[in-house]
Amino acid sequence: MLALRRVQHQSPSIVRSLTDRATLEQIIRVDHAGELGADRIYAGQMAVLGTTSKGPLIRHMWEQEKHHKATFEKLIQKYRVRPTVMTPIWNVAGFALGAATAMLGEKAAMACTVAVETVIVEHYNDQLRTLLEDPEANKELMETITKFRDEEQEHHDTGIDHGAEQTPFYEVLTNLIKLGCKESEETRGGAICNTDKIFLRYVGDPGFQTGVAEDIGVHQASVSKVVTKVADQMTEKCGRWIKFPSTPADVTEAKRKWQGKYTFPCAVGVIDCTHMKIKKSPLH
């Protein structure tokens, strides 16, 4: 995924009264990672659709995401929170996801927006439930997250209004993302970066790769090579990452071990933004 109403400038002191330092760090780190991913996804969509009739709409949502990202960047600096180590990768991966869906057409781009915003809204709602344990102490942070949550919901609704549900990949895309996020919540340890997992599950799906190949007139193997190169980059930069299947033999073996409901056989969860964990998908 990941586009939001403009908000008035708020000082990083909005989280000063938060009593749980670990919770503070987790919220800032994960939200910054999510907004970074959103920024790059919209950048990718603009690169493909910027001159079309949907260009102004995408740019509007992108500008809102930039504001959200800037807010969390200030909080990271103010409170000396360690940002996600995935920043260099998401500059590429987020852009690739946005551009790839845009290449499938305007409706596919809107479907990507709807799916990602659904995840982000649920994510913000989870944070708000945590902060409600001490609403007075966390009042200002709750107000900020609530505003951001509402803006993400607005983007979701915009995508629906602009034909997201009419794309052939809509059901597969949204189900993959929702399934992946539910699995990530079950993983242990620290903050979970949903955006990293969304990208990996989506572009790793053979059905998606075939659709892209047919749409742009290339062999599926060519698309697979691009995905594999991204995986190699991730493996090189984060040695603790587990490389997902990239050859027919790997896919066959992974399906045998980790078969789930959808085509991509592995449930990928990013734990504290430093490594991936392969986890069996729950059967439905």
mmCIF file of C-alpha atoms in Angstrom:
data_model
loop_
_atom_site.group_PDB
_atom_site.id
_atom_site.type_symbol
_atom_site.label_atom_id
_atom_site.label_comp_id
_atom_site.label_asym_id
_atom_site.label_seq_id
_atom_site.Cartn_x
_atom_site.Cartn_y
_atom_site.Cartn_z
ATOM 1 C CA MET A 1 0.000 0.000 0.000
ATOM 2 C CA LEU A 2 -1.141 3.889 2.234
ATOM 3 C CA ALA A 3 -3.197 8.943 1.931
ATOM 4 C CA LEU A 4 -4.560 11.343 4.402
ATOM 5 C CA ARG A 5 -6.231 14.778 5.130
ATOM 6 C CA ARG A 6 -3.946 17.649 5.953
ATOM 7 C CA VAL A 7 -3.487 18.174 9.686
ATOM 8 C CA GLN A 8 -2.302 21.207 11.554
ATOM 9 C CA HIS A 9 1.309 21.120 12.736
ATOM 10 C CA GLN A 10 1.644 19.430 16.104
ATOM 11 C CA SER A 11 4.709 19.502 18.285
ATOM 12 C CA PRO A 12 6.491 16.209 18.992
ATOM 13 C CA SER A 13 5.578 16.857 22.621
ATOM 14 C CA ILE A 14 2.220 15.239 21.867
ATOM 15 C CA VAL A 15 3.603 11.981 23.251
ATOM 16 C CA ARG A 16 5.434 13.423 26.223
ATOM 17 C CA SER A 17 2.890 12.116 28.732
ATOM 18 C CA LEU A 18 2.910 8.561 27.413
ATOM 19 C CA THR A 19 3.965 6.480 30.384
ATOM 20 C CA ASP A 20 5.144 3.311 28.655
ATOM 21 C CA ARG A 21 8.414 3.975 26.823
ATOM 22 C CA ALA A 22 8.323 0.624 25.037
ATOM 23 C CA THR A 23 4.823 1.326 23.749
ATOM 24 C CA LEU A 24 5.899 4.793 22.669
ATOM 25 C CA GLU A 25 8.839 3.441 20.684
ATOM 26 C CA GLN A 26 6.754 0.730 19.069
ATOM 27 C CA ILE A 27 4.026 3.147 17.991
ATOM 28 C CA ILE A 28 6.441 5.683 16.527
ATOM 29 C CA ARG A 29 8.635 3.113 14.777
ATOM 30 C CA VAL A 30 5.796 1.132 13.231
ATOM 31 C CA ASP A 31 3.782 4.181 12.213
ATOM 32 C CA HIS A 32 6.825 5.786 10.632
ATOM 33 C CA ALA A 33 7.501 2.591 8.667
ATOM 34 C CA GLY A 34 3.895 2.461 7.509
ATOM 35 C CA GLU A 35 3.835 6.070 6.387
ATOM 36 C CA LEU A 36 7.185 5.641 4.647
ATOM 37 C CA GLY A 37 5.737 2.719 2.724
ATOM 38 C CA ALA A 38 2.635 4.730 1.859
ATOM 39 C CA ASP A 39 4.726 7.622 0.588
ATOM 40 C CA ARG A 40 6.712 5.371 -1.738
ATOM 41 C CA ILE A 41 3.635 3.481 -2.958
ATOM 42 C CA TYR A 42 1.971 6.712 -4.053
ATOM 43 C CA ALA A 43 5.229 7.852 -5.620
ATOM 44 C CA GLY A 44 5.218 4.666 -7.699
ATOM 45 C CA GLN A 45 1.612 5.195 -8.719
ATOM 46 C CA MET A 46 2.341 8.787 -9.714
ATOM 47 C CA ALA A 47 5.265 7.672 -11.876
ATOM 48 C CA VAL A 48 2.868 5.583 -13.956
ATOM 49 C CA LEU A 49 -0.453 7.437 -13.698
ATOM 50 C CA GLY A 50 0.680 10.987 -12.979
ATOM 51 C CA THR A 51 -0.356 12.307 -16.389
ATOM 52 C CA THR A 52 -3.712 10.495 -16.477
ATOM 53 C CA SER A 53 -7.079 11.658 -15.187
ATOM 54 C CA LYS A 54 -6.306 9.990 -11.838
ATOM 55 C CA GLY A 55 -3.060 11.951 -11.439
ATOM 56 C CA PRO A 56 -4.493 14.863 -9.375
ATOM 57 C CA LEU A 57 -6.337 12.461 -7.053
ATOM 58 C CA ILE A 58 -3.241 10.348 -6.424
ATOM 59 C CA ARG A 59 -1.130 13.465 -5.894
ATOM 60 C CA HIS A 60 -3.612 14.764 -3.303
ATOM 61 C CA MET A 61 -3.425 11.539 -1.319
ATOM 62 C CA TRP A 62 0.347 11.445 -1.707
ATOM 63 C CA GLU A 63 0.707 14.950 -0.247
ATOM 64 C CA GLN A 64 -1.259 13.861 2.795
ATOM 65 C CA GLU A 65 0.973 10.820 3.243
ATOM 66 C CA LYS A 66 4.036 13.046 3.063
ATOM 67 C CA HIS A 67 2.653 15.077 5.941
ATOM 68 C CA HIS A 68 2.061 11.959 8.009
ATOM 69 C CA LYS A 69 5.567 10.702 7.335
ATOM 70 C CA ALA A 70 7.052 14.070 8.287
ATOM 71 C CA THR A 71 5.147 14.008 11.583
ATOM 72 C CA PHE A 72 6.600 10.651 12.592
ATOM 73 C CA GLU A 73 10.075 11.643 11.419
ATOM 74 C CA LYS A 74 9.946 14.534 13.893
ATOM 75 C CA LEU A 75 8.830 12.183 16.647
ATOM 76 C CA ILE A 76 11.672 9.782 15.862
ATOM 77 C CA GLN A 77 14.211 12.588 16.185
ATOM 78 C CA LYS A 78 12.618 14.119 19.268
ATOM 79 C CA TYR A 79 12.427 10.883 21.240
ATOM 80 C CA ARG A 80 15.479 9.188 19.730
ATOM 81 C CA VAL A 81 13.528 6.173 18.557
ATOM 82 C CA ARG A 82 15.387 3.693 16.372
ATOM 83 C CA PRO A 83 13.698 3.791 12.956
ATOM 84 C CA THR A 84 13.076 0.672 10.923
ATOM 85 C CA VAL A 85 16.213 -0.807 9.379
ATOM 86 C CA MET A 86 14.086 -1.429 6.297
ATOM 87 C CA THR A 87 14.130 2.217 5.193
ATOM 88 C CA PRO A 88 16.496 1.683 2.213
ATOM 89 C CA ILE A 89 14.545 -1.353 1.093
ATOM 90 C CA TRP A 90 11.178 0.340 1.384
ATOM 91 C CA ASN A 91 12.363 3.174 -0.811
ATOM 92 C CA VAL A 92 12.520 0.515 -3.536
ATOM 93 C CA ALA A 93 9.868 -1.988 -2.449
ATOM 94 C CA GLY A 94 7.117 0.552 -1.783
ATOM 95 C CA PHE A 95 7.737 2.277 -5.094
ATOM 96 C CA ALA A 96 7.714 -1.084 -6.884
ATOM 97 C CA LEU A 97 4.368 -2.060 -5.371
ATOM 98 C CA GLY A 98 2.796 1.266 -6.333
ATOM 99 C CA ALA A 99 4.187 1.204 -9.854
ATOM 100 C CA ALA A 100 3.335 -2.474 -10.423
ATOM 101 C CA THR A 101 -0.321 -2.067 -9.490
ATOM 102 C CA ALA A 102 -0.557 1.148 -11.510
ATOM 103 C CA MET A 103 0.792 -0.706 -14.547
ATOM 104 C CA LEU A 104 -2.229 -2.989 -14.292
ATOM 105 C CA GLY A 105 -4.464 0.057 -14.693
ATOM 106 C CA GLU A 106 -6.181 2.798 -12.714
ATOM 107 C CA LYS A 107 -8.644 0.445 -11.032
ATOM 108 C CA ALA A 108 -5.866 -1.901 -9.927
ATOM 109 C CA ALA A 109 -4.039 1.072 -8.404
ATOM 110 C CA MET A 110 -7.206 1.980 -6.515
ATOM 111 C CA ALA A 111 -7.530 -1.653 -5.374
ATOM 112 C CA CYS A 112 -4.012 -1.449 -3.954
ATOM 113 C CA THR A 113 -4.988 1.738 -2.121
ATOM 114 C CA VAL A 114 -8.119 0.146 -0.674
ATOM 115 C CA ALA A 115 -6.286 -2.974 0.490
ATOM 116 C CA VAL A 116 -3.393 -1.136 2.093
ATOM 117 C CA GLU A 117 -5.599 1.489 3.728
ATOM 118 C CA THR A 118 -7.743 -1.277 5.212
ATOM 119 C CA VAL A 119 -4.644 -2.654 6.923
ATOM 120 C CA ILE A 120 -3.510 0.762 8.127
ATOM 121 C CA VAL A 121 -6.926 1.679 9.553
ATOM 122 C CA GLU A 122 -7.086 -1.596 11.486
ATOM 123 C CA HIS A 123 -3.533 -1.001 12.667
ATOM 124 C CA TYR A 124 -4.361 2.493 13.965
ATOM 125 C CA ASN A 125 -7.490 1.178 15.667
ATOM 126 C CA ASP A 126 -5.381 -1.405 17.514
ATOM 127 C CA GLN A 127 -3.065 1.355 18.713
ATOM 128 C CA LEU A 128 -5.982 3.455 19.906
ATOM 129 C CA ARG A 129 -7.321 0.541 21.930
ATOM 130 C CA THR A 130 -3.924 0.232 23.610
ATOM 131 C CA LEU A 131 -3.747 3.950 24.362
ATOM 132 C CA LEU A 132 -7.275 3.918 25.800
ATOM 133 C CA GLU A 133 -5.862 2.083 28.806
ATOM 134 C CA ASP A 134 -4.787 5.545 30.000
ATOM 135 C CA PRO A 135 -6.808 8.057 27.942
ATOM 136 C CA GLU A 136 -5.834 11.121 29.956
ATOM 137 C CA ALA A 137 -2.093 10.510 29.783
ATOM 138 C CA ASN A 138 -2.258 9.620 26.098
ATOM 139 C CA LYS A 139 -4.827 12.189 25.026
ATOM 140 C CA GLU A 140 -2.749 14.164 22.522
ATOM 141 C CA LEU A 141 -1.234 11.108 20.859
ATOM 142 C CA MET A 142 -4.686 9.561 20.588
ATOM 143 C CA GLU A 143 -6.000 12.697 18.902
ATOM 144 C CA THR A 144 -3.211 12.596 16.330
ATOM 145 C CA ILE A 145 -3.622 8.897 15.564
ATOM 146 C CA THR A 146 -7.398 9.313 15.367
ATOM 147 C CA LYS A 147 -7.003 12.086 12.804
ATOM 148 C CA PHE A 148 -4.554 10.041 10.762
ATOM 149 C CA ARG A 149 -6.842 6.994 10.996
ATOM 150 C CA ASP A 150 -9.790 9.002 9.680
ATOM 151 C CA GLU A 151 -7.722 10.281 6.775
ATOM 152 C CA GLU A 152 -6.625 6.763 5.862
ATOM 153 C CA GLN A 153 -10.266 5.693 5.938
ATOM 154 C CA GLU A 154 -11.032 8.549 3.561
ATOM 155 C CA HIS A 155 -8.425 7.211 1.143
ATOM 156 C CA HIS A 156 -9.964 3.742 1.398
ATOM 157 C CA ASP A 157 -13.383 5.145 0.535
ATOM 158 C CA THR A 158 -11.916 7.159 -2.331
ATOM 159 C CA GLY A 159 -10.464 3.992 -3.815
ATOM 160 C CA ILE A 160 -13.843 2.262 -3.634
ATOM 161 C CA ASP A 161 -15.523 5.259 -5.280
ATOM 162 C CA HIS A 162 -13.020 5.123 -8.148
ATOM 163 C CA GLY A 163 -13.583 1.516 -9.187
ATOM 164 C CA ALA A 164 -11.251 -0.520 -6.962
ATOM 165 C CA GLU A 165 -13.702 -3.391 -6.652
ATOM 166 C CA GLN A 166 -13.949 -3.698 -10.431
ATOM 167 C CA THR A 167 -10.346 -4.844 -10.878
ATOM 168 C CA PRO A 168 -9.946 -8.593 -11.536
ATOM 169 C CA PHE A 169 -7.271 -8.779 -8.821
ATOM 170 C CA TYR A 170 -9.316 -7.040 -6.127
ATOM 171 C CA GLU A 171 -10.426 -10.089 -4.137
ATOM 172 C CA VAL A 172 -7.059 -11.846 -4.293
ATOM 173 C CA LEU A 173 -5.149 -8.712 -3.341
ATOM 174 C CA THR A 174 -7.292 -7.757 -0.368
ATOM 175 C CA ASN A 175 -7.433 -11.319 0.950
ATOM 176 C CA LEU A 176 -3.662 -11.734 0.711
ATOM 177 C CA ILE A 177 -3.060 -8.536 2.637
ATOM 178 C CA LYS A 178 -5.634 -9.242 5.329
ATOM 179 C CA LEU A 179 -4.397 -12.812 5.795
ATOM 180 C CA GLY A 180 -0.805 -11.653 5.990
ATOM 181 C CA CYS A 181 -1.570 -9.004 8.570
ATOM 182 C CA LYS A 182 -3.507 -11.394 10.783
ATOM 183 C CA GLU A 183 -0.570 -13.781 10.723
ATOM 184 C CA SER A 184 1.895 -11.009 11.516
ATOM 185 C CA GLU A 185 -0.040 -10.136 14.655
ATOM 186 C CA GLU A 186 0.606 -13.661 15.907
ATOM 187 C CA THR A 187 4.380 -13.352 15.574
ATOM 188 C CA ARG A 188 6.367 -12.606 18.672
ATOM 189 C CA GLY A 189 8.649 -9.786 19.672
ATOM 190 C CA GLY A 190 8.411 -6.034 19.256
ATOM 191 C CA ALA A 191 7.016 -3.909 16.482
ATOM 192 C CA ILE A 192 5.684 -5.460 13.309
ATOM 193 C CA CYS A 193 6.090 -3.669 9.991
ATOM 194 C CA ASN A 194 3.000 -4.556 7.977
ATOM 195 C CA THR A 195 4.118 -2.752 4.835
ATOM 196 C CA ASP A 196 7.177 -4.962 4.314
ATOM 197 C CA LYS A 197 5.031 -8.058 4.562
ATOM 198 C CA ILE A 198 2.365 -6.652 2.249
ATOM 199 C CA PHE A 199 4.892 -6.104 -0.510
ATOM 200 C CA LEU A 200 6.456 -9.545 -0.188
ATOM 201 C CA ARG A 201 3.183 -11.440 -0.126
ATOM 202 C CA TYR A 202 1.714 -9.483 -3.024
ATOM 203 C CA VAL A 203 4.549 -9.520 -5.551
ATOM 204 C CA GLY A 204 5.555 -13.043 -4.538
ATOM 205 C CA ASP A 205 2.194 -14.393 -5.661
ATOM 206 C CA PRO A 206 2.594 -16.271 -8.988
ATOM 207 C CA GLY A 207 -0.881 -15.131 -10.039
ATOM 208 C CA PHE A 208 0.141 -11.516 -9.672
ATOM 209 C CA GLN A 209 3.358 -12.095 -11.596
ATOM 210 C CA THR A 210 1.473 -13.774 -14.440
ATOM 211 C CA GLY A 211 -1.058 -10.945 -14.583
ATOM 212 C CA VAL A 212 1.658 -8.315 -14.811
ATOM 213 C CA ALA A 213 3.489 -10.305 -17.484
ATOM 214 C CA GLU A 214 0.375 -10.648 -19.639
ATOM 215 C CA ASP A 215 -0.557 -7.001 -19.201
ATOM 216 C CA ILE A 216 2.809 -5.574 -20.274
ATOM 217 C CA GLY A 217 3.616 -8.282 -22.826
ATOM 218 C CA VAL A 218 6.585 -10.065 -21.265
ATOM 219 C CA HIS A 219 7.242 -13.586 -20.008
ATOM 220 C CA GLN A 220 6.275 -14.416 -16.424
ATOM 221 C CA ALA A 221 9.876 -15.474 -15.854
ATOM 222 C CA SER A 222 11.000 -11.895 -16.507
ATOM 223 C CA VAL A 223 8.701 -10.565 -13.805
ATOM 224 C CA SER A 224 9.853 -13.323 -11.452
ATOM 225 C CA LYS A 225 13.477 -12.306 -12.015
ATOM 226 C CA VAL A 226 12.693 -8.748 -10.912
ATOM 227 C CA VAL A 227 11.020 -10.020 -7.741
ATOM 228 C CA THR A 228 13.967 -12.322 -7.071
ATOM 229 C CA LYS A 229 16.403 -9.430 -7.431
ATOM 230 C CA VAL A 230 14.447 -7.482 -4.822
ATOM 231 C CA ALA A 231 14.584 -10.516 -2.516
ATOM 232 C CA ASP A 232 18.334 -10.754 -3.065
ATOM 233 C CA GLN A 233 18.730 -7.086 -2.154
ATOM 234 C CA MET A 234 16.798 -7.688 1.053
ATOM 235 C CA THR A 235 18.888 -10.739 1.882
ATOM 236 C CA GLU A 236 22.101 -8.812 1.289
ATOM 237 C CA LYS A 237 21.097 -5.833 3.429
ATOM 238 C CA CYS A 238 19.481 -7.857 6.218
ATOM 239 C CA GLY A 239 21.407 -11.067 6.707
ATOM 240 C CA ARG A 240 18.854 -12.455 9.133
ATOM 241 C CA TRP A 241 16.164 -12.463 6.495
ATOM 242 C CA ILE A 242 14.880 -15.768 5.199
ATOM 243 C CA LYS A 243 14.714 -15.690 1.415
ATOM 244 C CA PHE A 244 11.307 -16.561 0.036
ATOM 245 C CA PRO A 245 10.925 -19.057 -2.869
ATOM 246 C CA SER A 246 12.301 -17.842 -6.190
ATOM 247 C CA THR A 247 12.665 -20.996 -8.330
ATOM 248 C CA PRO A 248 10.070 -23.591 -9.382
ATOM 249 C CA ALA A 249 11.753 -26.190 -7.167
ATOM 250 C CA ASP A 250 11.700 -23.821 -4.181
ATOM 251 C CA VAL A 251 8.038 -23.030 -4.762
ATOM 252 C CA THR A 252 7.110 -26.716 -4.995
ATOM 253 C CA GLU A 253 8.953 -27.524 -1.780
ATOM 254 C CA ALA A 254 7.476 -24.529 0.029
ATOM 255 C CA LYS A 255 3.971 -25.447 -1.062
ATOM 256 C CA ARG A 256 4.482 -28.946 0.293
ATOM 257 C CA LYS A 257 5.534 -27.588 3.676
ATOM 258 C CA TRP A 258 3.570 -24.383 4.026
ATOM 259 C CA GLN A 259 0.501 -24.698 1.807
ATOM 260 C CA GLY A 260 -2.152 -22.108 2.646
ATOM 261 C CA LYS A 261 -5.371 -20.947 1.089
ATOM 262 C CA TYR A 262 -3.811 -18.668 -1.513
ATOM 263 C CA THR A 263 -1.169 -19.191 -4.171
ATOM 264 C CA PHE A 264 1.791 -17.695 -2.357
ATOM 265 C CA PRO A 265 2.722 -20.547 -0.004
ATOM 266 C CA CYS A 266 4.521 -18.700 2.766
ATOM 267 C CA ALA A 267 3.134 -16.530 5.511
ATOM 268 C CA VAL A 268 5.753 -13.835 5.913
ATOM 269 C CA GLY A 269 5.890 -11.778 9.090
ATOM 270 C CA VAL A 270 8.413 -9.037 9.754
ATOM 271 C CA ILE A 271 9.451 -9.025 13.399
ATOM 272 C CA ASP A 272 10.641 -5.660 14.710
ATOM 273 C CA CYS A 273 11.586 -4.752 11.121
ATOM 274 C CA THR A 274 14.804 -6.793 11.234
ATOM 275 C CA HIS A 275 14.023 -10.256 9.893
ATOM 276 C CA MET A 276 11.330 -12.431 8.378
ATOM 277 C CA LYS A 277 9.741 -15.462 9.924
ATOM 278 C CA ILE A 278 8.153 -18.197 7.827
ATOM 279 C CA LYS A 279 4.944 -19.343 9.480
ATOM 280 C CA LYS A 280 2.347 -21.833 8.337
ATOM 281 C CA SER A 281 -0.841 -20.220 7.043
ATOM 282 C CA PRO A 282 -4.050 -21.071 8.905
ATOM 283 C CA LEU A 283 -6.405 -23.077 6.716
ATOM 284 C CA HIS A 284 -9.816 -21.570 5.946
#
